[in-house]
């Protein structure tokens, strides 16, 4: 684990401390995915929490426990570089997921939180099976702004860019239903996958600045798992007004 960054609650004495881990930022962090960690940290600070921002790359010491985990996308080559390490970390990550830890994994790591990704050359990159899903490279790329409708988060706006076509096993809840864009495979109308408090999705852009409802859901699950109650009431409304503007622009842009 590289040196953590310690951030303090923005207002007075902290209600608690949250440990936020970004997985593989060196190889899996494109199209602004790092912004997801920053949004979680900032909203936690506004809500009165101190935050330890941790990152983990292959070769680092793995933290004993954290409250929340995020991971981003990468090229196939990035997925190749982290694949062995991810399989080694698999049992720990599965144990955390079964224990209710909230996790947000985007694109390349979403694929590897499923069972496997078969690349364009037919090579298999093994996944860690937290999500009952698998991905096979397609012949083209699915690129552009995308909007979803989701039961828990309402309308979700993002940007996708992937060749992998993901299929969820029967009964697995998607992150949302595609309203415009391609989503998991361009065919079945699903986007992303969920398992308990784990969200996998293709939405970059980054996702959380434009979708604060998703950020607060993750934070609420993290606080509850630590025995507390999330109260986001003191959040900065100006930030949400900017988020709303960004959502509108992204949703109105043709692909
Ligand atoms: N290599 C994967 C794909 O294209 C993941 C891409 C990404 O993370 N943006 O399907």
mmCIF file of C-alpha atoms and ligand atoms in Angstrom:
data_model
loop_
_atom_site.group_PDB
_atom_site.id
_atom_site.type_symbol
_atom_site.label_atom_id
_atom_site.label_comp_id
_atom_site.label_asym_id
_atom_site.label_seq_id
_atom_site.Cartn_x
_atom_site.Cartn_y
_atom_site.Cartn_z
ATOM 1 C CA UNK A 1 0.000 0.000 0.000
ATOM 2 C CA UNK A 2 1.445 3.380 -0.888
ATOM 3 C CA UNK A 3 1.393 6.218 1.669
ATOM 4 C CA UNK A 4 -2.232 7.023 2.593
ATOM 5 C CA UNK A 5 -3.584 10.536 2.246
ATOM 6 C CA UNK A 6 -5.376 11.716 5.369
ATOM 7 C CA UNK A 7 -8.256 14.115 4.872
ATOM 8 C CA UNK A 8 -10.217 15.811 7.631
ATOM 9 C CA UNK A 9 -13.919 16.392 8.004
ATOM 10 C CA UNK A 10 -14.660 19.891 6.693
ATOM 11 C CA UNK A 11 -16.656 20.970 9.753
ATOM 12 C CA UNK A 12 -15.447 20.637 13.323
ATOM 13 C CA UNK A 13 -15.031 17.328 15.136
ATOM 14 C CA UNK A 14 -15.368 14.215 13.006
ATOM 15 C CA UNK A 15 -18.241 11.754 13.411
ATOM 16 C CA UNK A 16 -15.901 8.946 12.451
ATOM 17 C CA UNK A 17 -13.259 7.794 10.024
ATOM 18 C CA UNK A 18 -13.670 6.049 6.673
ATOM 19 C CA UNK A 19 -10.951 4.081 4.944
ATOM 20 C CA UNK A 20 -11.328 4.242 1.182
ATOM 21 C CA UNK A 21 -9.216 1.978 -1.022
ATOM 22 C CA UNK A 22 -8.549 2.510 -4.712
ATOM 23 C CA UNK A 23 -7.530 -0.743 -6.356
ATOM 24 C CA UNK A 24 -4.773 -0.724 -9.000
ATOM 25 C CA UNK A 25 -4.670 3.014 -9.836
ATOM 26 C CA UNK A 26 -1.431 2.503 -11.813
ATOM 27 C CA UNK A 27 -2.938 0.144 -14.390
ATOM 28 C CA UNK A 28 -6.693 0.500 -13.994
ATOM 29 C CA UNK A 29 -7.616 4.171 -13.977
ATOM 30 C CA UNK A 30 -8.790 5.742 -17.238
ATOM 31 C CA UNK A 31 -11.339 8.347 -18.404
ATOM 32 C CA UNK A 32 -11.300 10.035 -15.027
ATOM 33 C CA UNK A 33 -12.039 6.990 -12.851
ATOM 34 C CA UNK A 34 -9.870 8.468 -10.078
ATOM 35 C CA UNK A 35 -12.586 11.134 -9.794
ATOM 36 C CA UNK A 36 -14.815 8.514 -8.171
ATOM 37 C CA UNK A 37 -12.454 8.198 -5.215
ATOM 38 C CA UNK A 38 -12.222 11.981 -4.933
ATOM 39 C CA UNK A 39 -16.006 12.402 -4.901
ATOM 40 C CA UNK A 40 -16.436 9.754 -2.209
ATOM 41 C CA UNK A 41 -13.723 11.343 -0.106
ATOM 42 C CA UNK A 42 -15.118 14.861 -0.492
ATOM 43 C CA UNK A 43 -18.730 13.918 0.242
ATOM 44 C CA UNK A 44 -17.598 11.946 3.289
ATOM 45 C CA UNK A 45 -15.695 15.015 4.514
ATOM 46 C CA UNK A 46 -18.754 17.231 3.997
ATOM 47 C CA UNK A 47 -20.844 14.757 5.974
ATOM 48 C CA UNK A 48 -18.384 14.982 8.865
ATOM 49 C CA UNK A 49 -15.990 12.063 8.366
ATOM 50 C CA UNK A 50 -12.226 11.945 8.341
ATOM 51 C CA UNK A 51 -11.039 9.939 5.349
ATOM 52 C CA UNK A 52 -7.967 7.778 4.798
ATOM 53 C CA UNK A 53 -7.428 7.555 1.064
ATOM 54 C CA UNK A 54 -5.472 4.370 0.301
ATOM 55 C CA UNK A 55 -4.274 2.919 -2.952
ATOM 56 C CA UNK A 56 -3.021 -0.527 -3.805
ATOM 57 C CA UNK A 57 -0.928 -1.687 -6.769
ATOM 58 C CA UNK A 58 0.705 -5.098 -7.317
ATOM 59 C CA UNK A 59 3.675 -5.447 -4.969
ATOM 60 C CA UNK A 60 2.227 -3.144 -2.300
ATOM 61 C CA UNK A 61 1.187 -4.362 1.112
ATOM 62 C CA UNK A 62 -2.541 -5.110 1.100
ATOM 63 C CA UNK A 63 -4.564 -3.330 3.814
ATOM 64 C CA UNK A 64 -6.162 -5.486 6.553
ATOM 65 C CA UNK A 65 -9.518 -3.844 6.301
ATOM 66 C CA UNK A 66 -11.182 -0.880 4.613
ATOM 67 C CA UNK A 67 -14.703 0.546 4.534
ATOM 68 C CA UNK A 68 -15.144 1.157 0.837
ATOM 69 C CA UNK A 69 -13.393 0.045 -2.349
ATOM 70 C CA UNK A 70 -13.246 1.572 -5.840
ATOM 71 C CA UNK A 71 -11.516 0.341 -8.975
ATOM 72 C CA UNK A 72 -11.369 1.676 -12.510
ATOM 73 C CA UNK A 73 -11.035 0.662 -16.116
ATOM 74 C CA UNK A 74 -7.966 -0.122 -18.169
ATOM 75 C CA UNK A 75 -6.820 -1.397 -21.505
ATOM 76 C CA UNK A 76 -6.579 -5.149 -22.054
ATOM 77 C CA UNK A 77 -2.828 -4.712 -21.394
ATOM 78 C CA UNK A 78 -3.573 -3.192 -17.957
ATOM 79 C CA UNK A 79 -5.847 -6.111 -17.180
ATOM 80 C CA UNK A 80 -3.006 -8.468 -18.174
ATOM 81 C CA UNK A 81 -0.628 -6.698 -15.785
ATOM 82 C CA UNK A 82 -2.868 -7.003 -12.732
ATOM 83 C CA UNK A 83 -4.476 -10.373 -13.427
ATOM 84 C CA UNK A 84 -2.221 -12.568 -11.299
ATOM 85 C CA UNK A 85 -2.303 -10.204 -8.374
ATOM 86 C CA UNK A 86 -6.093 -9.922 -8.589
ATOM 87 C CA UNK A 87 -6.532 -13.688 -8.499
ATOM 88 C CA UNK A 88 -4.275 -13.785 -5.421
ATOM 89 C CA UNK A 89 -6.368 -11.075 -3.733
ATOM 90 C CA UNK A 90 -9.600 -12.785 -4.832
ATOM 91 C CA UNK A 91 -10.366 -14.657 -1.561
ATOM 92 C CA UNK A 92 -9.913 -11.485 0.514
ATOM 93 C CA UNK A 93 -12.007 -9.395 -1.882
ATOM 94 C CA UNK A 94 -14.746 -12.060 -1.960
ATOM 95 C CA UNK A 95 -14.761 -12.195 1.846
ATOM 96 C CA UNK A 96 -15.147 -8.395 2.016
ATOM 97 C CA UNK A 97 -17.943 -8.461 -0.570
ATOM 98 C CA UNK A 98 -19.811 -11.200 1.375
ATOM 99 C CA UNK A 99 -19.385 -9.131 4.510
ATOM 100 C CA UNK A 100 -21.317 -6.274 2.882
ATOM 101 C CA UNK A 101 -18.445 -3.967 1.966
ATOM 102 C CA UNK A 102 -19.567 -1.466 -0.682
ATOM 103 C CA UNK A 103 -17.489 -1.630 -3.865
ATOM 104 C CA UNK A 104 -17.652 0.229 -7.154
ATOM 105 C CA UNK A 105 -15.744 -1.299 -10.055
ATOM 106 C CA UNK A 106 -15.695 0.223 -13.514
ATOM 107 C CA UNK A 107 -15.216 -1.311 -16.954
ATOM 108 C CA UNK A 108 -11.975 -3.348 -16.952
ATOM 109 C CA UNK A 109 -12.283 -4.213 -13.257
ATOM 110 C CA UNK A 110 -16.032 -4.778 -13.605
ATOM 111 C CA UNK A 111 -15.171 -7.410 -16.209
ATOM 112 C CA UNK A 112 -12.636 -9.041 -13.863
ATOM 113 C CA UNK A 113 -15.043 -9.021 -10.898
ATOM 114 C CA UNK A 114 -17.022 -11.445 -13.075
ATOM 115 C CA UNK A 115 -15.818 -14.939 -13.969
ATOM 116 C CA UNK A 116 -13.561 -14.079 -16.910
ATOM 117 C CA UNK A 117 -12.786 -11.823 -19.843
ATOM 118 C CA UNK A 118 -11.984 -13.501 -23.157
ATOM 119 C CA UNK A 119 -9.884 -11.042 -25.177
ATOM 120 C CA UNK A 120 -9.967 -10.441 -28.932
ATOM 121 C CA UNK A 121 -7.143 -12.966 -29.393
ATOM 122 C CA UNK A 122 -9.095 -15.624 -27.497
ATOM 123 C CA UNK A 123 -6.913 -15.406 -24.379
ATOM 124 C CA UNK A 124 -8.693 -15.796 -21.060
ATOM 125 C CA UNK A 125 -8.099 -13.280 -18.281
ATOM 126 C CA UNK A 126 -9.553 -14.923 -15.171
ATOM 127 C CA UNK A 127 -11.887 -12.986 -12.928
ATOM 128 C CA UNK A 128 -12.664 -13.355 -9.230
ATOM 129 C CA UNK A 129 -16.372 -14.259 -9.547
ATOM 130 C CA UNK A 130 -17.811 -11.696 -7.165
ATOM 131 C CA UNK A 131 -20.331 -10.967 -9.916
ATOM 132 C CA UNK A 132 -22.037 -13.831 -11.739
ATOM 133 C CA UNK A 133 -21.185 -12.513 -15.198
ATOM 134 C CA UNK A 134 -18.737 -13.051 -18.003
ATOM 135 C CA UNK A 135 -17.298 -10.999 -20.815
ATOM 136 C CA UNK A 136 -16.127 -11.772 -24.334
ATOM 137 C CA UNK A 137 -14.432 -9.207 -26.590
ATOM 138 C CA UNK A 138 -16.654 -8.050 -29.449
ATOM 139 C CA UNK A 139 -15.573 -6.982 -32.915
ATOM 140 C CA UNK A 140 -16.243 -3.254 -32.447
ATOM 141 C CA UNK A 141 -16.236 -0.781 -29.606
ATOM 142 C CA UNK A 142 -19.249 0.507 -27.721
ATOM 143 C CA UNK A 143 -18.507 4.190 -27.210
ATOM 144 C CA UNK A 144 -20.398 7.282 -26.108
ATOM 145 C CA UNK A 145 -22.606 8.928 -23.540
ATOM 146 C CA UNK A 146 -25.079 6.577 -21.954
ATOM 147 C CA UNK A 147 -28.109 6.994 -19.734
ATOM 148 C CA UNK A 148 -29.747 4.386 -17.535
ATOM 149 C CA UNK A 149 -32.797 4.084 -15.380
ATOM 150 C CA UNK A 150 -32.236 2.300 -12.105
ATOM 151 C CA UNK A 151 -34.510 1.342 -9.238
ATOM 152 C CA UNK A 152 -32.222 2.587 -6.472
ATOM 153 C CA UNK A 153 -30.585 5.609 -8.130
ATOM 154 C CA UNK A 154 -33.105 6.976 -10.645
ATOM 155 C CA UNK A 155 -31.554 8.213 -13.845
ATOM 156 C CA UNK A 156 -27.813 7.526 -14.116
ATOM 157 C CA UNK A 157 -25.613 9.306 -16.677
ATOM 158 C CA UNK A 158 -22.148 8.279 -17.845
ATOM 159 C CA UNK A 159 -19.798 7.513 -20.692
ATOM 160 C CA UNK A 160 -18.903 4.052 -21.981
ATOM 161 C CA UNK A 161 -15.966 2.827 -24.074
ATOM 162 C CA UNK A 162 -15.409 -0.921 -24.239
ATOM 163 C CA UNK A 163 -15.118 -3.805 -26.649
ATOM 164 C CA UNK A 164 -16.048 -6.449 -24.091
ATOM 165 C CA UNK A 165 -19.618 -7.744 -24.234
ATOM 166 C CA UNK A 166 -20.818 -8.769 -20.796
ATOM 167 C CA UNK A 167 -23.590 -11.236 -20.059
ATOM 168 C CA UNK A 168 -25.144 -11.467 -16.619
ATOM 169 C CA UNK A 169 -26.240 -14.863 -15.342
ATOM 170 C CA UNK A 170 -29.996 -15.332 -14.979
ATOM 171 C CA UNK A 171 -31.319 -13.521 -11.924
ATOM 172 C CA UNK A 172 -28.356 -11.140 -11.494
ATOM 173 C CA UNK A 173 -29.572 -7.568 -11.049
ATOM 174 C CA UNK A 174 -28.078 -5.071 -13.497
ATOM 175 C CA UNK A 175 -26.883 -1.671 -12.291
ATOM 176 C CA UNK A 176 -29.566 -0.150 -14.524
ATOM 177 C CA UNK A 177 -31.618 -0.509 -17.708
ATOM 178 C CA UNK A 178 -30.242 1.260 -20.774
ATOM 179 C CA UNK A 179 -32.276 4.243 -21.984
ATOM 180 C CA UNK A 180 -29.733 5.398 -24.542
ATOM 181 C CA UNK A 181 -26.401 3.768 -25.309
ATOM 182 C CA UNK A 182 -25.254 0.138 -25.378
ATOM 183 C CA UNK A 183 -24.555 -1.052 -21.826
ATOM 184 C CA UNK A 184 -23.400 -4.603 -21.135
ATOM 185 C CA UNK A 185 -23.668 -5.939 -24.663
ATOM 186 C CA UNK A 186 -25.812 -3.646 -26.822
ATOM 187 C CA UNK A 187 -28.549 -6.255 -26.962
ATOM 188 C CA UNK A 188 -30.342 -7.152 -23.767
ATOM 189 C CA UNK A 189 -30.856 -3.649 -22.336
ATOM 190 C CA UNK A 190 -28.892 -4.334 -19.148
ATOM 191 C CA UNK A 191 -26.016 -2.215 -17.887
ATOM 192 C CA UNK A 192 -23.608 -3.282 -15.164
ATOM 193 C CA UNK A 193 -24.241 -5.827 -12.454
ATOM 194 C CA UNK A 194 -24.921 -5.868 -8.727
ATOM 195 C CA UNK A 195 -24.277 -8.313 -5.929
ATOM 196 C CA UNK A 196 -25.237 -7.160 -2.449
ATOM 197 C CA UNK A 197 -23.316 -3.875 -2.050
ATOM 198 C CA UNK A 198 -21.037 -4.382 -5.047
ATOM 199 C CA UNK A 199 -21.710 -2.353 -8.193
ATOM 200 C CA UNK A 200 -19.963 -3.157 -11.463
ATOM 201 C CA UNK A 201 -20.566 -0.846 -14.427
ATOM 202 C CA UNK A 202 -19.133 0.386 -17.728
ATOM 203 C CA UNK A 203 -19.880 4.008 -16.853
ATOM 204 C CA UNK A 204 -16.809 6.222 -16.805
ATOM 205 C CA UNK A 205 -16.675 9.904 -17.126
ATOM 206 C CA UNK A 206 -16.197 9.709 -14.135
ATOM 207 C CA UNK A 207 -19.422 8.219 -12.771
ATOM 208 C CA UNK A 208 -19.824 9.698 -9.295
ATOM 209 C CA UNK A 209 -19.404 13.457 -9.945
ATOM 210 C CA UNK A 210 -22.460 13.288 -12.209
ATOM 211 C CA UNK A 211 -24.366 10.814 -10.056
ATOM 212 C CA UNK A 212 -24.124 11.876 -6.397
ATOM 213 C CA UNK A 213 -27.007 9.532 -5.505
ATOM 214 C CA UNK A 214 -24.723 6.585 -6.276
ATOM 215 C CA UNK A 215 -21.883 8.104 -4.240
ATOM 216 C CA UNK A 216 -24.125 8.633 -1.224
ATOM 217 C CA UNK A 217 -25.535 5.104 -1.481
ATOM 218 C CA UNK A 218 -21.984 3.689 -1.336
ATOM 219 C CA UNK A 219 -21.086 5.954 1.585
ATOM 220 C CA UNK A 220 -24.266 5.035 3.454
ATOM 221 C CA UNK A 221 -23.489 1.323 3.116
ATOM 222 C CA UNK A 222 -19.916 1.928 4.335
ATOM 223 C CA UNK A 223 -21.064 3.879 7.381
ATOM 224 C CA UNK A 224 -23.732 1.286 8.231
ATOM 225 C CA UNK A 225 -21.240 -1.566 7.954
ATOM 226 C CA UNK A 226 -19.090 0.289 10.477
ATOM 227 C CA UNK A 227 -22.088 0.497 12.832
ATOM 228 C CA UNK A 228 -23.181 4.095 12.147
ATOM 229 C CA UNK A 229 -25.943 5.912 10.298
ATOM 230 C CA UNK A 230 -25.215 8.031 7.243
ATOM 231 C CA UNK A 231 -26.600 11.536 7.390
ATOM 232 C CA UNK A 232 -25.783 13.368 4.212
ATOM 233 C CA UNK A 233 -27.865 16.383 5.219
ATOM 234 C CA UNK A 234 -24.908 18.717 5.526
ATOM 235 C CA UNK A 235 -23.725 18.129 1.971
ATOM 236 C CA UNK A 236 -22.810 21.041 -0.245
ATOM 237 C CA UNK A 237 -25.843 21.834 -2.433
ATOM 238 C CA UNK A 238 -23.756 23.881 -4.856
ATOM 239 C CA UNK A 239 -21.887 20.725 -5.830
ATOM 240 C CA UNK A 240 -25.148 18.940 -6.559
ATOM 241 C CA UNK A 241 -26.282 21.870 -8.730
ATOM 242 C CA UNK A 242 -23.091 21.480 -10.788
ATOM 243 C CA UNK A 243 -23.678 17.734 -10.951
ATOM 244 C CA UNK A 244 -27.191 18.358 -12.280
ATOM 245 C CA UNK A 245 -25.792 20.636 -15.017
ATOM 246 C CA UNK A 246 -23.210 18.051 -16.027
ATOM 247 C CA UNK A 247 -25.884 15.332 -16.126
ATOM 248 C CA UNK A 248 -28.077 17.436 -18.395
ATOM 249 C CA UNK A 249 -25.261 18.199 -20.832
ATOM 250 C CA UNK A 250 -24.096 14.573 -20.995
ATOM 251 C CA UNK A 251 -27.644 13.261 -21.401
ATOM 252 C CA UNK A 252 -28.409 15.718 -24.215
ATOM 253 C CA UNK A 253 -25.297 14.962 -26.282
ATOM 254 C CA UNK A 254 -25.750 12.558 -29.155
ATOM 255 C CA UNK A 255 -23.333 9.678 -29.332
HETATM 256 N N1 LIG B 1 -10.335 -3.911 -22.192
HETATM 257 C C1 LIG B 1 -11.683 -3.851 -21.869
HETATM 258 C C2 LIG B 1 -12.618 -3.641 -23.053
HETATM 259 O O1 LIG B 1 -12.343 -2.871 -23.982
HETATM 260 C C3 LIG B 1 -11.879 -2.789 -20.816
HETATM 261 C C4 LIG B 1 -11.903 -1.396 -21.352
HETATM 262 C C5 LIG B 1 -11.989 -0.335 -20.301
HETATM 263 O O2 LIG B 1 -11.765 -0.578 -19.110
HETATM 264 N N2 LIG B 1 -12.233 0.872 -20.747
HETATM 265 O O3 LIG B 1 -13.642 -4.262 -23.084
#
